Coordinates of C-alpha atoms in Angstrom, one line a residue:
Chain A
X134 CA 10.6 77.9 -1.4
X135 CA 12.2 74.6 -0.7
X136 CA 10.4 71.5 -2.7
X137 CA 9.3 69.2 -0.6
X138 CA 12.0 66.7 -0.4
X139 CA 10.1 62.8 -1.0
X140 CA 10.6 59.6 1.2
X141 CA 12.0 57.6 -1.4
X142 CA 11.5 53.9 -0.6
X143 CA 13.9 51.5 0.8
X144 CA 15.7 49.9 -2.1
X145 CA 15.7 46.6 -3.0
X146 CA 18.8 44.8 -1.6
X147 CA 21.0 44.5 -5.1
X148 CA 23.9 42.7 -5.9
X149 CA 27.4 44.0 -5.5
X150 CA 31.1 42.5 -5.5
X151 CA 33.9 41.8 -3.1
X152 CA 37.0 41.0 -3.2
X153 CA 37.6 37.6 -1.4
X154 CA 40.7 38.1 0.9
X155 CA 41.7 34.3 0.9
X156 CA 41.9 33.5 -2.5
X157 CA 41.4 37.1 -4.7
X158 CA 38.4 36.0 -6.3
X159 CA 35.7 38.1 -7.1
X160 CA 32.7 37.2 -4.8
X161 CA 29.1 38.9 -5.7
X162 CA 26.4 39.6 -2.8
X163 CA 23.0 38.5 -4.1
X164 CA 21.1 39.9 -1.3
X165 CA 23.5 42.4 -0.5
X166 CA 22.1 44.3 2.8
X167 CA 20.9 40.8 4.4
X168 CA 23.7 38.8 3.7
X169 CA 26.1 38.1 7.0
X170 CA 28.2 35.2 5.9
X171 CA 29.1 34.2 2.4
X172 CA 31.0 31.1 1.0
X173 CA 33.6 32.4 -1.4
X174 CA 32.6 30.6 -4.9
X175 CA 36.5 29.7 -5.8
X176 CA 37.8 28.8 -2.7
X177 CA 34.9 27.7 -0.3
X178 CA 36.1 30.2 2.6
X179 CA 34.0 31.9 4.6
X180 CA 33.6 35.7 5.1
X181 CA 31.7 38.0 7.6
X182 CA 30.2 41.0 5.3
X183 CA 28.5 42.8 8.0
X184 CA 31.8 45.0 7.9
X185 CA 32.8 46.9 5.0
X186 CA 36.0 45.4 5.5
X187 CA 35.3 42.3 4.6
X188 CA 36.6 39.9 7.2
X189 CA 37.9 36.6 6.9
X190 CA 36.1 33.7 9.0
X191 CA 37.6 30.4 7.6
X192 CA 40.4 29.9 4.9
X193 CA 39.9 27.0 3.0
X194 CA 41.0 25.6 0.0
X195 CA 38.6 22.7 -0.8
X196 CA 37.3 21.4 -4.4
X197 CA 34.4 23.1 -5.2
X198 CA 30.8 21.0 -5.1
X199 CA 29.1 20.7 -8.6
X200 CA 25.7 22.4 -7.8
X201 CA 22.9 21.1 -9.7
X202 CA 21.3 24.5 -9.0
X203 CA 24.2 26.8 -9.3
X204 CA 24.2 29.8 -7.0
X205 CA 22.4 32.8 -9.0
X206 CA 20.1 30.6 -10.9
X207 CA 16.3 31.8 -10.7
X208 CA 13.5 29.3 -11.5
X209 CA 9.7 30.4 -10.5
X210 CA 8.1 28.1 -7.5
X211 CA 4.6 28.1 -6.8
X212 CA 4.1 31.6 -8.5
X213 CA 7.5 33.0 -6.9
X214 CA 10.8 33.6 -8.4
X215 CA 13.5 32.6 -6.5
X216 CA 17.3 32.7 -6.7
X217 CA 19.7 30.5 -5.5
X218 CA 22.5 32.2 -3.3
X219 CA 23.5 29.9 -0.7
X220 CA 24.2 25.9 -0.5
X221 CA 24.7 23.5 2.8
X222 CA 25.8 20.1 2.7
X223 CA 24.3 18.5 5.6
X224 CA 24.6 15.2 7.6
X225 CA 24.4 13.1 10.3
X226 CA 27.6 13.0 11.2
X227 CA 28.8 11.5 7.7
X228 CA 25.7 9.7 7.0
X229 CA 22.4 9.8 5.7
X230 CA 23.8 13.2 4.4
X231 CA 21.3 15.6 2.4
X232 CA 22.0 18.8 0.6
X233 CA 20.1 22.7 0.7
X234 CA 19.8 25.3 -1.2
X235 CA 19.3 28.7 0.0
X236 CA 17.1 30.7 -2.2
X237 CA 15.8 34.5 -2.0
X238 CA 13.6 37.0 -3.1
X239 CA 13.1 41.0 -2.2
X240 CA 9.5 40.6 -1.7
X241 CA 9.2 36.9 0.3
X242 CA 11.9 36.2 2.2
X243 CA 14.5 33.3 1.7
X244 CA 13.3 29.8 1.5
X245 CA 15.4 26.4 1.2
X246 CA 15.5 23.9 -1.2
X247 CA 16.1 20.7 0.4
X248 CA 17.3 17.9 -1.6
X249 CA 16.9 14.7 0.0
X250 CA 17.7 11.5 -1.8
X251 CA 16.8 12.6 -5.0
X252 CA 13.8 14.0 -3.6
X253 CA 12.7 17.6 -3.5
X254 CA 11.0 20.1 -1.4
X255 CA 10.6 23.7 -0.3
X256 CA 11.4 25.2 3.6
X257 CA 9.9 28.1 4.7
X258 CA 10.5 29.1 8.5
X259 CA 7.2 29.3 10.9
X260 CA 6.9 31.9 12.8
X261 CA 4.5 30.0 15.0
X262 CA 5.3 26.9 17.2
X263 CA 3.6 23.7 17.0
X264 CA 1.2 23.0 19.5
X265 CA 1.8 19.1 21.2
X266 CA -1.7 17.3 20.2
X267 CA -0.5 14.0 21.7
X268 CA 2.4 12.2 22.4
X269 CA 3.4 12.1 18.8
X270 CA 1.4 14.5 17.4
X271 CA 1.6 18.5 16.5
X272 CA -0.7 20.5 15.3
X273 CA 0.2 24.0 13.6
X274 CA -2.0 26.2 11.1
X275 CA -4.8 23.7 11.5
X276 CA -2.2 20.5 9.9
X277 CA -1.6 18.1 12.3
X278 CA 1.8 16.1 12.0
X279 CA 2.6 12.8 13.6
X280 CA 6.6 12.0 14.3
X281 CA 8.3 10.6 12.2
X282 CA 12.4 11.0 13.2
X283 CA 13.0 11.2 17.0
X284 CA 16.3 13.4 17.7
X285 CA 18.9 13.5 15.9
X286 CA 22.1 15.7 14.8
X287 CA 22.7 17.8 11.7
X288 CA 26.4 19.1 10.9
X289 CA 27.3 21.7 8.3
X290 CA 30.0 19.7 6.1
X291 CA 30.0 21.7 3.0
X292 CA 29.1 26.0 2.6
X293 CA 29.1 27.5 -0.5
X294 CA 27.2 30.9 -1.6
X295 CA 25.7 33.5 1.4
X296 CA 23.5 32.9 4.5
X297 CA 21.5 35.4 6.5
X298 CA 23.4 33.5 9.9
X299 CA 27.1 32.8 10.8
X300 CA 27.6 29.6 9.0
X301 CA 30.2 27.8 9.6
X302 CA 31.6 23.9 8.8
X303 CA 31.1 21.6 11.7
X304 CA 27.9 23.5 13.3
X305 CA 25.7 21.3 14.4
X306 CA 22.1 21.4 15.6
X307 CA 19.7 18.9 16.9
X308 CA 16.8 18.1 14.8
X309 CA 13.6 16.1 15.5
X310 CA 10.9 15.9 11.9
X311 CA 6.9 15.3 11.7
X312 CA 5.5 14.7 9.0
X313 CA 1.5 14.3 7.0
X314 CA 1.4 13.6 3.5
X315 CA 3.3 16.1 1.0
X316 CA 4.8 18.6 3.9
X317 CA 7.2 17.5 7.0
X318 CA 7.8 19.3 9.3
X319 CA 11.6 19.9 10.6
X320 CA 12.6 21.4 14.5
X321 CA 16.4 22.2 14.5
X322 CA 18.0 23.4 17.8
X323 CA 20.8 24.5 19.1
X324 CA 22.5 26.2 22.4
X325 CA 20.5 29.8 21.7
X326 CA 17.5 29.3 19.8
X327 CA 14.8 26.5 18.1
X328 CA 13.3 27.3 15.1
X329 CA 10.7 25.5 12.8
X330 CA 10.8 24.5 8.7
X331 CA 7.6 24.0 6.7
X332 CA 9.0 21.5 4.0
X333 CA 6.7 21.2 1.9
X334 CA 7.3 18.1 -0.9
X335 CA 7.9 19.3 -4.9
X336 CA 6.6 17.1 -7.5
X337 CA 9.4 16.3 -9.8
X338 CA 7.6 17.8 -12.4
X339 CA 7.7 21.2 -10.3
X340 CA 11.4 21.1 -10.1
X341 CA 12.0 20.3 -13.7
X342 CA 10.0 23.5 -14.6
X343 CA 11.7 25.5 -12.1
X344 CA 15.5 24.8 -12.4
X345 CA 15.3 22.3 -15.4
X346 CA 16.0 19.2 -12.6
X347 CA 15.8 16.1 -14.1
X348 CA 13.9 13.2 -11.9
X349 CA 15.1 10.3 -9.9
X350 CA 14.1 8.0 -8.7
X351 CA 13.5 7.2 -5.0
X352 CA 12.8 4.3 -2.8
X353 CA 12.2 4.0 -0.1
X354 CA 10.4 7.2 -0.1
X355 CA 10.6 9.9 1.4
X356 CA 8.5 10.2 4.9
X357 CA 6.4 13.3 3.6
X358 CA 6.8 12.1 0.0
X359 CA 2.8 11.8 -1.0
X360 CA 1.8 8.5 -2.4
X361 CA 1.7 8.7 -6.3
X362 CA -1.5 6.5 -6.0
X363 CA -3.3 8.1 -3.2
X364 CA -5.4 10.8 -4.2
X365 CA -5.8 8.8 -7.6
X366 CA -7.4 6.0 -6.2
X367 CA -10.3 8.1 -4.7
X368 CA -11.3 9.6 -8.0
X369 CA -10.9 6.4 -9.5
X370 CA -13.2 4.8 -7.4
X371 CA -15.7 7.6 -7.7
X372 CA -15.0 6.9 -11.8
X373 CA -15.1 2.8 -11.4
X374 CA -18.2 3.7 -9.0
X375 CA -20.1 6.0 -11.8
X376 CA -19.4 3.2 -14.3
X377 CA -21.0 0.2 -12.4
X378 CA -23.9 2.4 -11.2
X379 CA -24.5 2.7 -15.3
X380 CA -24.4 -0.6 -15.8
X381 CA -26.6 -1.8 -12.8
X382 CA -28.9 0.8 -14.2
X383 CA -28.6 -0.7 -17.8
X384 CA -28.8 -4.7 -17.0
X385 CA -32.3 -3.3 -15.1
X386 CA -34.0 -2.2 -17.9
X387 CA -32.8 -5.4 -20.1
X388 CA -33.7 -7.8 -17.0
X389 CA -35.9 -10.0 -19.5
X390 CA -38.7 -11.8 -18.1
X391 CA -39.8 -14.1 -15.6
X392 CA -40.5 -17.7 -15.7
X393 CA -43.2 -19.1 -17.8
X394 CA -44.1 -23.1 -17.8
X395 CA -43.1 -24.5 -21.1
X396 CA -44.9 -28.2 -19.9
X397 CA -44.4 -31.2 -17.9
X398 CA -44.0 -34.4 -18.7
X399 CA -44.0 -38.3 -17.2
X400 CA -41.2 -39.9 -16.4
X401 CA -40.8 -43.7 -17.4
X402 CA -40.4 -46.1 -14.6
X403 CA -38.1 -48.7 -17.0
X404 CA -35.9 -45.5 -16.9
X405 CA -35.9 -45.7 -21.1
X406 CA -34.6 -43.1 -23.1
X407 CA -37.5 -40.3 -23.7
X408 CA -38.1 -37.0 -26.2
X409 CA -40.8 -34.7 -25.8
X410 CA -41.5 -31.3 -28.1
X411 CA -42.6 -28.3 -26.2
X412 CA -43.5 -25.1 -27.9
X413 CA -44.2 -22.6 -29.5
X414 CA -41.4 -20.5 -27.6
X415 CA -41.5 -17.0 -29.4
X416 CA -38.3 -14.8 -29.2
X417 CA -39.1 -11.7 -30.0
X418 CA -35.6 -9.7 -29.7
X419 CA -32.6 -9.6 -32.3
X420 CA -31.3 -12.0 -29.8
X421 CA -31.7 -13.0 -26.4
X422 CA -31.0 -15.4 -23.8
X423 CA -33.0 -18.8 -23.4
X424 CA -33.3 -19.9 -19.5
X425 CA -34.8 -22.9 -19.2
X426 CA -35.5 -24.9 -15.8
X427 CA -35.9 -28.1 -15.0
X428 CA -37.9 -29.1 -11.9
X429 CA -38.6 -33.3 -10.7
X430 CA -40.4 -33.2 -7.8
X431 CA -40.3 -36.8 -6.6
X432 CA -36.9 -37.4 -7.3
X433 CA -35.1 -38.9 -4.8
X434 CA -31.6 -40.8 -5.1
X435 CA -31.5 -40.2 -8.5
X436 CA -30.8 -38.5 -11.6
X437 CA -32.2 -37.3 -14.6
X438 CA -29.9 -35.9 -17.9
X439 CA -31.6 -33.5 -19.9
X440 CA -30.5 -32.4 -23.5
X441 CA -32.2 -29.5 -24.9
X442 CA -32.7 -28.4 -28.5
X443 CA -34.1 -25.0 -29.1
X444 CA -34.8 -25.6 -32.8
X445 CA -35.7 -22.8 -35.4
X446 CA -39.4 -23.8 -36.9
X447 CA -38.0 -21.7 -40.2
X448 CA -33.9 -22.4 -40.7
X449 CA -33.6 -25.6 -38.3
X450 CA -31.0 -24.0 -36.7
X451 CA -30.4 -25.9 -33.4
X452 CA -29.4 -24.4 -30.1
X453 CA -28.1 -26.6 -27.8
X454 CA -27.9 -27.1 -23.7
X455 CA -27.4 -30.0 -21.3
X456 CA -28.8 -30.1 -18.0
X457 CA -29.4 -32.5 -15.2
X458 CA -31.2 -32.4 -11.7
X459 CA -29.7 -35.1 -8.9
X460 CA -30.8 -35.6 -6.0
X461 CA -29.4 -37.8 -3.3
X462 CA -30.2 -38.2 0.6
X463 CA -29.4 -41.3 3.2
X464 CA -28.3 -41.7 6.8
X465 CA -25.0 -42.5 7.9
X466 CA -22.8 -42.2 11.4
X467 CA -23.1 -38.1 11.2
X468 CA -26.9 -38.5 10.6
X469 CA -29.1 -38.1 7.9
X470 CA -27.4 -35.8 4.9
X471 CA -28.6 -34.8 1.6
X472 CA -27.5 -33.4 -2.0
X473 CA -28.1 -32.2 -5.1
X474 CA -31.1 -30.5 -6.3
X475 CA -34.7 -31.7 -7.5
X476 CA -34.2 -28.4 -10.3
X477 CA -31.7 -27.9 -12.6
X478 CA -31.2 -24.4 -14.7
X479 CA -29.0 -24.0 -18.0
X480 CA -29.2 -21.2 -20.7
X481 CA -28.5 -20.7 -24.2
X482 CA -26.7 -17.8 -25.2
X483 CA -27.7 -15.5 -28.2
X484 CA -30.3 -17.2 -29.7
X485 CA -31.6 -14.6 -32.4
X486 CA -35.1 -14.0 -33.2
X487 CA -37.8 -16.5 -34.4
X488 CA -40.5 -19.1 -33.4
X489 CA -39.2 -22.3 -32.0
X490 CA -39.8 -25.7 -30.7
X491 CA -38.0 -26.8 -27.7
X492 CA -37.3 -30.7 -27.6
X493 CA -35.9 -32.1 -24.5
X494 CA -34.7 -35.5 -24.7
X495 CA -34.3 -37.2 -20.8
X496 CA -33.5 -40.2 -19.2
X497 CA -34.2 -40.7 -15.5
X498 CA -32.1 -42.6 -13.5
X499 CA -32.1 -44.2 -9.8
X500 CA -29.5 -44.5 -7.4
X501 CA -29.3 -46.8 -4.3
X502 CA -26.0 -46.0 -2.1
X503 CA -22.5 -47.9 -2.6
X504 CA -24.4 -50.5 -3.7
X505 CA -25.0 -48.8 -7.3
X506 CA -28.8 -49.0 -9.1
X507 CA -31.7 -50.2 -6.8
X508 CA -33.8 -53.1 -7.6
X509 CA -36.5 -51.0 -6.6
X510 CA -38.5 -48.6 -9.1
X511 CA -37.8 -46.0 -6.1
X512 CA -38.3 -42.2 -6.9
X513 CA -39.4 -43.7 -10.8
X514 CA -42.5 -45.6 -9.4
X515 CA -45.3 -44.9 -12.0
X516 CA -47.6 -44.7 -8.4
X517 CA -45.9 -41.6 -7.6
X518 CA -46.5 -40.3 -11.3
X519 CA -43.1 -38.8 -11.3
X520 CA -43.0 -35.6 -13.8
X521 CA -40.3 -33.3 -15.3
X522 CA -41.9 -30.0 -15.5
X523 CA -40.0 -27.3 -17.7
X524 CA -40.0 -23.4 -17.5
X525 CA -38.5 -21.5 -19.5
X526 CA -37.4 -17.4 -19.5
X527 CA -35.7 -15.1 -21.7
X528 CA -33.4 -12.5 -21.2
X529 CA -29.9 -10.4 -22.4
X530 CA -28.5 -9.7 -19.0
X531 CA -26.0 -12.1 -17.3
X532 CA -25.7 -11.8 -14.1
X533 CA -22.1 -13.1 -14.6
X534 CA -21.3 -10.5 -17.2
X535 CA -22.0 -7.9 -14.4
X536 CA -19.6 -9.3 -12.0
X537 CA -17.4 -9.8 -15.2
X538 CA -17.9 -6.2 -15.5
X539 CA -17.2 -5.2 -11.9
X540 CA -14.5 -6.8 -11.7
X541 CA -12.8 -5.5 -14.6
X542 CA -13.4 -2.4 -13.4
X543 CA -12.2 -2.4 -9.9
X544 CA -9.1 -4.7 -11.2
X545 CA -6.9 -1.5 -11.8
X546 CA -8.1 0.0 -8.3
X547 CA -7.1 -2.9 -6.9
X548 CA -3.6 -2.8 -8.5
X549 CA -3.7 1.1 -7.7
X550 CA -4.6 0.3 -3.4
X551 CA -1.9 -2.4 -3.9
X552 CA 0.8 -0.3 -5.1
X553 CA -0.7 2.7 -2.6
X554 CA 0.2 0.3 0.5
X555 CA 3.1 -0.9 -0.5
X556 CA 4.2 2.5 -0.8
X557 CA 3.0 4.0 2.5
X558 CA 4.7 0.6 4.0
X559 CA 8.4 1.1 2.5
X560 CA 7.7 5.2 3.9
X561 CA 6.4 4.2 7.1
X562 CA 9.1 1.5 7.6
X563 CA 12.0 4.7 7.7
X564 CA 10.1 6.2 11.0
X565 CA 11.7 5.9 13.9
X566 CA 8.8 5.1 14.7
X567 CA 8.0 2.0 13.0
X568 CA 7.1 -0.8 14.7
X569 CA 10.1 -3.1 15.5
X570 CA 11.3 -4.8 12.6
X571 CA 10.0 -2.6 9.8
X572 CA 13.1 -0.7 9.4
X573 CA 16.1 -2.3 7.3
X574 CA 18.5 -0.3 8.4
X575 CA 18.7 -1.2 12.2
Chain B
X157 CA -7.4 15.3 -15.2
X158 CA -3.9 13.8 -15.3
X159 CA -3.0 10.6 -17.3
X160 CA -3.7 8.1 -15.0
X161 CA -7.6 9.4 -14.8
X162 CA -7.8 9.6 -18.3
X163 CA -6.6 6.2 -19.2
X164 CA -8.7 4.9 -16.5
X165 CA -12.0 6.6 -18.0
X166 CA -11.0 4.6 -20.9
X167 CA -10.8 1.6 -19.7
X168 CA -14.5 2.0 -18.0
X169 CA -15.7 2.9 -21.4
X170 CA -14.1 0.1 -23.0
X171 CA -15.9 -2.2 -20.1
X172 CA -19.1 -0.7 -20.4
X173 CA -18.8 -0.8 -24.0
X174 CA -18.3 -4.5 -24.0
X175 CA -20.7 -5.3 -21.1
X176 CA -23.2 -3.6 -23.6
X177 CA -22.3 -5.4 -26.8
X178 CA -22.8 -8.9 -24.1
X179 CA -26.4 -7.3 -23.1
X180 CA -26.9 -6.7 -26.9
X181 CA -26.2 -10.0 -28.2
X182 CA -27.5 -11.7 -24.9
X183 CA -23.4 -13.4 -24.8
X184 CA -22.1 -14.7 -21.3
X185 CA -19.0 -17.0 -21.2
X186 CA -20.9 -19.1 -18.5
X187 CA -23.8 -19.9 -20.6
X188 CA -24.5 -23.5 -21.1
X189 CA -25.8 -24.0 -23.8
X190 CA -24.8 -22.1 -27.4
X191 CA -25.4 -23.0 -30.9
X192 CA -25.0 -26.2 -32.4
X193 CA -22.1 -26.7 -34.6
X194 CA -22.1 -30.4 -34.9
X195 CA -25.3 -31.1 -35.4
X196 CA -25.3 -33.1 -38.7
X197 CA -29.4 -33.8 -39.0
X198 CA -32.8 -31.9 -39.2
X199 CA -35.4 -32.3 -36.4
X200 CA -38.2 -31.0 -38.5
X201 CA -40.8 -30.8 -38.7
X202 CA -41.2 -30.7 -34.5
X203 CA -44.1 -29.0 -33.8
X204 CA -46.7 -30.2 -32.5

């Protein structure tokens, strides 16, 4: 009886070797089986290897290119190994030229390595096509992609390695890119076909890893080229965010208190020179601040300086604060007007613990126009019974340390949405696009 | 995290940290009155 005979599996494409018929060189197939047009490595010329008999397309005799990547390196990408087999020099007719890499693996296919101005990033053919969203829109795989380079012409100037078409030097295709950030997305057509690219953008970091590519760098950038400050900038505001949200939380709880009368006292209508002792003012804290508030409610064109003294009952140790409410009002071609305030406020920082007295020395003053001090007692009339009444509050929170705080902390987001814009200007300035003016080039 | 969120936590620690130290010892730049350091004399006694 016969054993049954097993289907043995297709075998992976291998390698194998031909002799070039231009130059003699020994030419390997990497992916031997899939491979219809290969680049001899010494002399550039192009062969057809669909037919055992290998068949010359093109003799040339050109200077090799210096790959950074040569053909038959592997480097992993995104999980994959890949090897390099095939390279394009591309441009637009001479300019803006670009180059690509053609790489492959068994299991997944080929995929190009498109080097752009120093940038990098990795095609993979759709096999879907782009629905039309608007008029500059496209929408495939649930990404939507707004235009970015209206038609234009790529020509082959430069084949090296093997391609799974007939390449040849000189073929040219139209193109037409989208783009959203970190992928663009590339339609190429010419007189029997259109296809699609997925280019997705490779962080410099990625290509170092994979084929040991050392970084550039690039500006303008590139139009899918993801803004180095973008995604940072949200979690740094969520960061910056969590940090002020403590602190709100923090100066809350270490509010101090509200304001307490310390006294009141007469003002004199000679406008003398005065000192009056309030106290006790107890500070119970290691140290706290001292508000203190000054309100005159008859003034009226005029003035009154205040000096404070917060003075230590035990050490003498004297904290000190000037202060003065001025108050001014009169009528003129616009109508009546007004200024100033009847209350002044000042505090003393970091006054440490202890019992003290709180002198206030004050001298009010009254004001009568251009024409200097009235002759009139005015707001100082001892039949008004002017006052100075003092309050006083303490506290640890500055309300100006918090937007000290907050602004220290949103500084470097600031910096960071700075930088962001500029960046996503100098990309969106390439477009065809752009709005006039915005592109250097034209 | 990558560098840039790292050095950034940072510096919101070191700004909470010295927002903290202000609250603690009750220190604003604005403030307008402060300690004397001139002040040659004694007041005392000036209680009532």
């Amino acid at each position: 009886m016969q054993p049954d005979t097993a289907i043995e599996p297709q075998p992976a494409p291998a390698a194998r070797a031909l002799t070039c018929p231009s130059c003699g060189g020994s030419v390997a197939l990497r992916a031997a089986g899939y491979t219809v047009h290969v680049a001899c490595q010494y002399c550039s010329s192009i062969l057809d290897v669909t037919d055992p008999q290998v068949k010359l397309v093109t003799a040339y005799n050109q200077h090799l290119a210096e790959l950074e990547i040569p053909l038959g390196t592997r480097g992993v990408l995104r999980g994959v190994e890949w090897e390099a087999i095939g390279y394009l020099q591309r441009s637009e007719d001479g300019d803006y030229g670009w180059e690509e890499y053609l790489l492959f693996n068994p299991y997944h296919g080929y995929r190009w390595l498109v080097k752009v101005r120093g940038g990098w990033s990795m095609g993979e053919a759709l096999t879907v096509t782009p629905d039309w969203l608007s008029y500059d829109q496209l929408v495939v795989n649930g990404e939507n992609y707004t235009h970015f380079f209206a038609d234009g012409e790529a020509r082959v100037d430069y084949v090296l390695g093997e391609f799974y078409w007939r390449v040849a030097v000189g073929e040219r295709v139209k193109t037409a890119d989208w783009v959203r950030s970190g992928v663009m997305l590339s339609r190429e057509e010419n007189a029997s076909e259109v296809s699609w690219t997925r280019n997705a953008w490779l962080a410099p970091a990625e290509m170092r890893k994979a084929f040991a590519i050392r970084p550039e760098a690039i500006w303008p950038p590139l139009p899918h080229q993801p803004s180095p400050w973008g995604a940072w900038l949200r979690t740094g505001a969520k960061i910056g965010a969590l940090a002020f949200a403590f602190l709100l939380v923090f100066a809350l709880f270490f509010g101090g208190t509200s304001w307490t009368a310390a006294g009141s006292f007469p003002v004199a209508a000679d406008g003398r020179e005065q000192s009056v002792t309030l106290g006790p003012i107890v500070l119970p804290h290691r140290y706290q601040s001292v508000h203190l508030r000054a309100d005159v409610p008859q003034l009226e064109n005029g003035w009154v300086d205040l000096d404070y003294s917060l003075v230590e009952r035990k050490t003498q140790q004297v904290y000190e604060a000037y202060g003065a409410a001025e108050r001014y009002s009169g009528t003129d071609f616009d109508g009546p007007w007004s200024e100033g305030s009847r209350k002044a406020e000042v505090s003393i920082a970091s006054v440490p613990v202890g019992t003290y007295d709180l002198v206030v020395e004050y001298k009010a003053n009254r004001w009568s126009g251009a024409s200097g001090y009235a002759e009139t007692a005015g707001w100082m009339d001892p039949a008004a019974a002017p006052v100075v009444q003092v309050e006083v509050r303490r506290g640890a929170v500055y309300g100006s340390n918090l937007l000290i705080a907050l602004l220290l902390l949103a500084a470097p987001l600031g910096l960071a949405l700075i930088w962001h814009l500029a960046f996503e200007t100098a990309r969106k300035s390439e477009s065809d696009f752009a709005p006039s003016g915005e592109d250097d080039d034209e | 995290m990558n560098n840039r969120t790292f050095v950034y936590g940072l510096w919101c620690l070191g700004v909470a940290g010295l927002f903290i130290m202000s609250t603690v010892y009750a220190w604003s730049p604005f403030a307008q009155g402060s300690r004397a350091r001139t002040h040659g004399g004694f007041y005392g006694p000036t209680h009532k």
